[in-house]
mmCIF file of C-alpha atoms in Angstrom:
data_model
loop_
_atom_site.group_PDB
_atom_site.id
_atom_site.type_symbol
_atom_site.label_atom_id
_atom_site.label_comp_id
_atom_site.label_asym_id
_atom_site.label_seq_id
_atom_site.Cartn_x
_atom_site.Cartn_y
_atom_site.Cartn_z
ATOM 1 C CA ASP A 1 -4.878 22.534 55.002
ATOM 2 C CA VAL A 2 -3.749 20.788 51.850
ATOM 3 C CA LYS A 3 -4.656 17.165 51.520
ATOM 4 C CA VAL A 4 -3.667 14.229 49.371
ATOM 5 C CA THR A 5 -5.251 10.951 50.379
ATOM 6 C CA GLN A 6 -4.569 7.415 49.234
ATOM 7 C CA SER A 7 -7.117 4.660 49.448
ATOM 8 C CA SER A 8 -5.023 2.247 51.529
ATOM 9 C CA ARG A 9 -1.982 2.457 53.791
ATOM 10 C CA TYR A 10 -1.290 -1.270 53.523
ATOM 11 C CA LEU A 11 -2.356 -3.746 50.883
ATOM 12 C CA VAL A 12 -1.681 -7.449 50.397
ATOM 13 C CA LYS A 13 -2.465 -9.000 47.018
ATOM 14 C CA ARG A 14 -1.821 -12.247 45.186
ATOM 15 C CA THR A 15 0.256 -12.622 42.057
ATOM 16 C CA GLY A 16 -1.907 -12.065 38.994
ATOM 17 C CA GLU A 17 -4.542 -9.960 40.730
ATOM 18 C CA LYS A 18 -5.604 -6.618 39.325
ATOM 19 C CA VAL A 19 -4.798 -3.905 41.832
ATOM 20 C CA PHE A 20 -6.218 -0.388 42.032
ATOM 21 C CA LEU A 21 -4.505 2.331 44.019
ATOM 22 C CA GLU A 22 -6.558 5.488 44.349
ATOM 23 C CA CYS A 23 -5.341 8.990 45.049
ATOM 24 C CA VAL A 24 -7.456 12.073 45.696
ATOM 25 C CA GLN A 25 -6.327 15.669 46.196
ATOM 26 C CA ASP A 26 -8.440 18.584 47.332
ATOM 27 C CA MET A 27 -6.202 21.432 46.180
ATOM 28 C CA ASP A 28 -7.472 21.754 42.602
ATOM 29 C CA HIS A 29 -3.981 20.883 41.339
ATOM 30 C CA GLU A 30 -3.451 20.270 37.651
ATOM 31 C CA ASN A 31 -0.597 17.810 38.051
ATOM 32 C CA MET A 32 -0.683 14.435 39.731
ATOM 33 C CA PHE A 33 2.048 11.830 40.029
ATOM 34 C CA TRP A 34 2.594 8.218 40.986
ATOM 35 C CA TYR A 35 5.969 7.105 42.328
ATOM 36 C CA ARG A 36 7.293 3.900 43.703
ATOM 37 C CA GLN A 37 9.911 3.952 46.402
ATOM 38 C CA ASP A 38 12.396 1.169 47.032
ATOM 39 C CA PRO A 39 15.361 1.165 49.422
ATOM 40 C CA GLY A 40 18.465 2.626 47.827
ATOM 41 C CA LEU A 41 16.614 3.687 44.687
ATOM 42 C CA GLY A 42 14.777 6.743 45.944
ATOM 43 C CA LEU A 43 11.542 7.768 44.262
ATOM 44 C CA ARG A 44 10.998 6.604 40.732
ATOM 45 C CA LEU A 45 8.285 8.141 38.617
ATOM 46 C CA ILE A 46 5.773 5.690 37.182
ATOM 47 C CA TYR A 47 3.255 8.006 35.511
ATOM 48 C CA PHE A 48 2.101 11.550 35.787
ATOM 49 C CA SER A 49 -0.852 13.552 34.539
ATOM 50 C CA TYR A 50 -1.063 17.273 33.867
ATOM 51 C CA ASP A 51 -4.734 17.386 33.029
ATOM 52 C CA VAL A 52 -7.888 15.323 33.102
ATOM 53 C CA LYS A 53 -7.634 12.355 30.752
ATOM 54 C CA MET A 54 -3.986 13.200 30.036
ATOM 55 C CA LYS A 55 -1.124 10.976 31.093
ATOM 56 C CA GLU A 56 2.588 10.768 30.536
ATOM 57 C CA LYS A 57 4.913 7.841 31.123
ATOM 58 C CA GLY A 58 7.568 8.287 33.722
ATOM 59 C CA ASP A 59 10.759 6.307 34.144
ATOM 60 C CA ILE A 60 9.231 2.923 34.980
ATOM 61 C CA PRO A 61 5.745 2.598 33.454
ATOM 62 C CA GLU A 62 5.984 -1.099 32.533
ATOM 63 C CA GLY A 63 3.373 -3.197 34.272
ATOM 64 C CA TYR A 64 1.311 -0.171 35.283
ATOM 65 C CA SER A 65 -1.453 1.942 33.833
ATOM 66 C CA VAL A 66 -3.259 5.019 35.121
ATOM 67 C CA SER A 67 -6.593 6.724 34.877
ATOM 68 C CA ARG A 68 -7.580 10.322 35.451
ATOM 69 C CA GLU A 69 -11.270 10.838 34.785
ATOM 70 C CA LYS A 70 -11.649 13.713 37.230
ATOM 71 C CA LYS A 71 -9.207 16.449 38.159
ATOM 72 C CA GLU A 72 -9.002 15.452 41.796
ATOM 73 C CA ARG A 73 -8.521 11.715 41.314
ATOM 74 C CA PHE A 74 -5.598 9.780 39.849
ATOM 75 C CA SER A 75 -5.641 6.002 39.886
ATOM 76 C CA LEU A 76 -2.745 3.609 39.468
ATOM 77 C CA ILE A 77 -3.586 0.171 38.110
ATOM 78 C CA LEU A 78 -1.485 -2.949 38.264
ATOM 79 C CA GLU A 79 -3.073 -5.075 35.556
ATOM 80 C CA SER A 80 -1.559 -8.330 36.810
ATOM 81 C CA ALA A 81 0.367 -7.901 40.023
ATOM 82 C CA SER A 82 3.780 -9.507 40.301
ATOM 83 C CA THR A 83 6.073 -9.988 43.280
ATOM 84 C CA ASN A 84 8.550 -7.436 41.910
ATOM 85 C CA GLN A 85 5.851 -4.801 42.289
ATOM 86 C CA THR A 86 6.004 -5.135 46.042
ATOM 87 C CA SER A 87 6.907 -1.614 47.069
ATOM 88 C CA MET A 88 5.838 1.641 48.643
ATOM 89 C CA TYR A 89 3.654 3.705 46.311
ATOM 90 C CA LEU A 90 3.435 7.443 46.738
ATOM 91 C CA CYS A 91 0.962 9.769 45.096
ATOM 92 C CA ALA A 92 1.650 13.496 44.794
ATOM 93 C CA SER A 93 0.096 16.583 43.305
ATOM 94 C CA SER A 94 1.298 20.041 42.341
ATOM 95 C CA THR A 95 0.248 23.157 40.508
ATOM 96 C CA SER A 96 1.525 23.830 37.026
ATOM 97 C CA THR A 97 4.557 26.073 36.773
ATOM 98 C CA GLY A 98 4.016 29.761 36.395
ATOM 99 C CA GLY A 99 5.894 32.761 37.599
ATOM 100 C CA GLU A 100 9.276 32.691 39.254
ATOM 101 C CA SER A 101 8.469 30.562 42.250
ATOM 102 C CA LEU A 102 8.067 26.859 41.650
ATOM 103 C CA GLU A 103 5.581 25.163 43.932
ATOM 104 C CA THR A 104 6.351 22.015 45.867
ATOM 105 C CA GLN A 105 4.636 18.691 45.423
ATOM 106 C CA TYR A 106 2.259 17.531 48.117
ATOM 107 C CA PHE A 107 2.346 13.870 48.961
ATOM 108 C CA GLY A 108 -0.151 11.350 50.175
ATOM 109 C CA PRO A 109 0.691 9.057 53.095
ATOM 110 C CA GLY A 110 1.796 6.221 50.818
ATOM 111 C CA THR A 111 0.569 2.683 50.216
ATOM 112 C CA ARG A 112 2.765 -0.246 51.181
ATOM 113 C CA LEU A 113 1.877 -2.997 48.736
ATOM 114 C CA LEU A 114 2.894 -6.598 49.276
ATOM 115 C CA VAL A 115 2.366 -9.011 46.392
ATOM 116 C CA LEU A 116 2.539 -12.675 47.397
ATOM 117 C CA ALA B 1 22.870 11.380 33.679
ATOM 118 C CA GLN B 2 21.428 11.745 37.136
ATOM 119 C CA LYS B 3 19.601 14.995 37.660
ATOM 120 C CA ILE B 4 19.980 14.842 41.443
ATOM 121 C CA THR B 5 22.815 13.141 43.301
ATOM 122 C CA GLN B 6 22.904 12.433 47.004
ATOM 123 C CA THR B 7 26.170 10.706 47.839
ATOM 124 C CA GLN B 8 25.545 9.963 51.526
ATOM 125 C CA PRO B 9 23.346 6.888 51.972
ATOM 126 C CA GLY B 10 23.552 7.213 55.753
ATOM 127 C CA MET B 11 24.636 9.847 58.238
ATOM 128 C CA PHE B 12 24.925 10.001 62.010
ATOM 129 C CA VAL B 13 24.869 13.128 64.137
ATOM 130 C CA GLN B 14 24.990 13.773 67.849
ATOM 131 C CA GLU B 15 21.934 15.393 69.347
ATOM 132 C CA LYS B 16 22.208 19.217 69.422
ATOM 133 C CA GLU B 17 24.946 19.213 66.781
ATOM 134 C CA ALA B 18 24.560 20.565 63.243
ATOM 135 C CA VAL B 19 24.633 18.279 60.206
ATOM 136 C CA THR B 20 24.957 18.879 56.464
ATOM 137 C CA LEU B 21 23.283 16.639 53.918
ATOM 138 C CA ASP B 22 24.775 16.891 50.443
ATOM 139 C CA CYS B 23 22.926 17.356 47.185
ATOM 140 C CA THR B 24 24.259 18.142 43.728
ATOM 141 C CA TYR B 25 22.139 18.672 40.653
ATOM 142 C CA ASP B 26 22.455 18.775 36.914
ATOM 143 C CA THR B 27 20.434 21.058 34.679
ATOM 144 C CA SER B 28 20.839 23.338 31.693
ATOM 145 C CA ASP B 29 17.624 25.192 32.458
ATOM 146 C CA PRO B 30 18.470 28.659 33.831
ATOM 147 C CA SER B 31 15.301 28.640 35.926
ATOM 148 C CA TYR B 32 14.720 25.849 38.406
ATOM 149 C CA GLY B 33 13.766 25.127 41.969
ATOM 150 C CA LEU B 34 15.364 22.888 44.560
ATOM 151 C CA PHE B 35 13.423 21.183 47.332
ATOM 152 C CA TRP B 36 14.192 19.130 50.385
ATOM 153 C CA TYR B 37 11.777 16.626 51.905
ATOM 154 C CA LYS B 38 11.839 14.621 55.101
ATOM 155 C CA GLN B 39 10.392 11.128 55.296
ATOM 156 C CA PRO B 40 10.024 9.667 58.796
ATOM 157 C CA SER B 41 9.563 5.948 59.290
ATOM 158 C CA SER B 42 5.794 6.412 59.038
ATOM 159 C CA GLY B 43 6.260 7.078 55.321
ATOM 160 C CA GLU B 44 4.768 10.483 54.648
ATOM 161 C CA MET B 45 6.910 12.970 52.714
ATOM 162 C CA ILE B 46 7.166 16.327 54.415
ATOM 163 C CA PHE B 47 8.252 19.410 52.499
ATOM 164 C CA LEU B 48 11.026 21.245 54.360
ATOM 165 C CA ILE B 49 12.544 24.009 52.289
ATOM 166 C CA TYR B 50 12.708 25.524 48.811
ATOM 167 C CA GLN B 51 15.405 27.426 46.922
ATOM 168 C CA GLY B 52 14.777 29.141 43.598
ATOM 169 C CA SER B 53 17.617 29.415 41.119
ATOM 170 C CA TYR B 54 17.305 33.193 41.023
ATOM 171 C CA ASP B 55 17.090 33.650 44.760
ATOM 172 C CA GLN B 56 19.963 35.806 45.953
ATOM 173 C CA GLN B 57 19.936 34.537 49.506
ATOM 174 C CA ASN B 58 20.073 31.047 50.903
ATOM 175 C CA ALA B 59 16.688 29.797 52.035
ATOM 176 C CA THR B 60 16.048 29.268 55.730
ATOM 177 C CA GLU B 61 13.114 27.679 57.571
ATOM 178 C CA GLY B 62 13.595 27.461 61.311
ATOM 179 C CA ARG B 63 16.414 25.004 61.978
ATOM 180 C CA TYR B 64 16.729 24.175 58.282
ATOM 181 C CA SER B 65 18.856 26.158 55.892
ATOM 182 C CA LEU B 66 19.951 25.516 52.369
ATOM 183 C CA ASN B 67 23.559 26.125 51.393
ATOM 184 C CA PHE B 68 23.051 27.026 47.740
ATOM 185 C CA GLN B 69 26.183 27.206 45.599
ATOM 186 C CA LYS B 70 24.954 27.802 42.092
ATOM 187 C CA ALA B 71 28.307 27.635 40.302
ATOM 188 C CA ARG B 72 29.025 24.273 41.904
ATOM 189 C CA LYS B 73 25.436 23.105 41.366
ATOM 190 C CA SER B 74 25.040 22.102 44.962
ATOM 191 C CA ALA B 75 22.165 22.608 47.360
ATOM 192 C CA ASN B 76 23.120 21.143 50.689
ATOM 193 C CA LEU B 77 20.652 20.984 53.570
ATOM 194 C CA VAL B 78 21.940 22.129 56.939
ATOM 195 C CA ILE B 79 20.057 21.089 60.050
ATOM 196 C CA SER B 80 21.123 22.978 63.140
ATOM 197 C CA ALA B 81 20.725 21.765 66.728
ATOM 198 C CA SER B 82 19.696 18.242 65.728
ATOM 199 C CA GLN B 83 16.858 16.607 67.620
ATOM 200 C CA LEU B 84 15.937 12.945 67.974
ATOM 201 C CA GLY B 85 12.871 13.615 65.865
ATOM 202 C CA ASP B 86 15.104 14.589 62.951
ATOM 203 C CA SER B 87 15.972 10.926 62.414
ATOM 204 C CA ALA B 88 14.476 10.173 58.998
ATOM 205 C CA MET B 89 15.191 9.843 55.288
ATOM 206 C CA TYR B 90 15.901 13.119 53.518
ATOM 207 C CA PHE B 91 15.366 13.646 49.817
ATOM 208 C CA CYS B 92 16.621 16.410 47.569
ATOM 209 C CA ALA B 93 14.542 17.213 44.487
ATOM 210 C CA MET B 94 14.562 19.584 41.553
ATOM 211 C CA ARG B 95 11.895 21.072 39.330
ATOM 212 C CA GLU B 96 12.854 22.819 36.096
ATOM 213 C CA THR B 97 10.778 25.582 34.566
ATOM 214 C CA ASN B 98 11.115 24.208 31.037
ATOM 215 C CA THR B 99 9.950 20.736 32.093
ATOM 216 C CA GLY B 100 7.998 22.162 34.963
ATOM 217 C CA ASN B 101 5.552 19.393 35.622
ATOM 218 C CA GLN B 102 8.116 16.801 36.557
ATOM 219 C CA PHE B 103 10.166 16.524 39.735
ATOM 220 C CA TYR B 104 13.524 14.749 39.924
ATOM 221 C CA PHE B 105 14.520 13.083 43.172
ATOM 222 C CA GLY B 106 17.790 11.886 44.629
ATOM 223 C CA THR B 107 18.166 8.483 46.266
ATOM 224 C CA GLY B 108 17.983 9.952 49.736
ATOM 225 C CA THR B 109 20.100 10.139 52.884
ATOM 226 C CA SER B 110 19.161 8.317 56.049
ATOM 227 C CA LEU B 111 19.914 10.500 59.058
ATOM 228 C CA THR B 112 20.196 9.058 62.539
ATOM 229 C CA VAL B 113 20.416 11.385 65.521
ATOM 230 C CA ILE B 114 22.270 9.853 68.449
ATOM 231 C CA PRO B 115 21.300 10.884 71.980
#
């Protein structure tokens, strides 16, 4: 059974704190993604990684950084949390494309972050 | 330009009735895949169904089917015999072969099943 886990389901932090959100997948997937989800805006891509130590900016990378030191782990870092980063954060992983059938992403359970 | 458009923010359906959730997409890549996900209030995203751009037949998975109209660039999700447990957010997504690592999501449709 495929598994993507996230370190916390709920998190409360103070403005200015450094926040680490961890994501681990056990499917040996090359690609990993961080999204934030806000009502009416759907899922917006923050960063993604297609290999260890590789990262690509998504649509809204400002205020975030990422780290991928091992294939199975992809961390999202909020260097100095702000109230407008209060959101639901979703991690996902997928295989790289190949062949005619494109594989789905597999999602973690999400982290609801509240920044006070 | 939006890659994926879902124009129905909210939908209601009577239990046991069928419902169609709309999705249109925009791509110039001849090879792509379309996905639908369900997100209950608990937050996890559940993969429902996949349609490849070269697939000749519409995809089906149990009570879910995908009405794929390639010329119109639409990939509507049809849920037959709605159940109370179908109440959730539904997201349409696309993955292109040429930019294969990235997924593009719509803004979602909130479905409420009425008993």
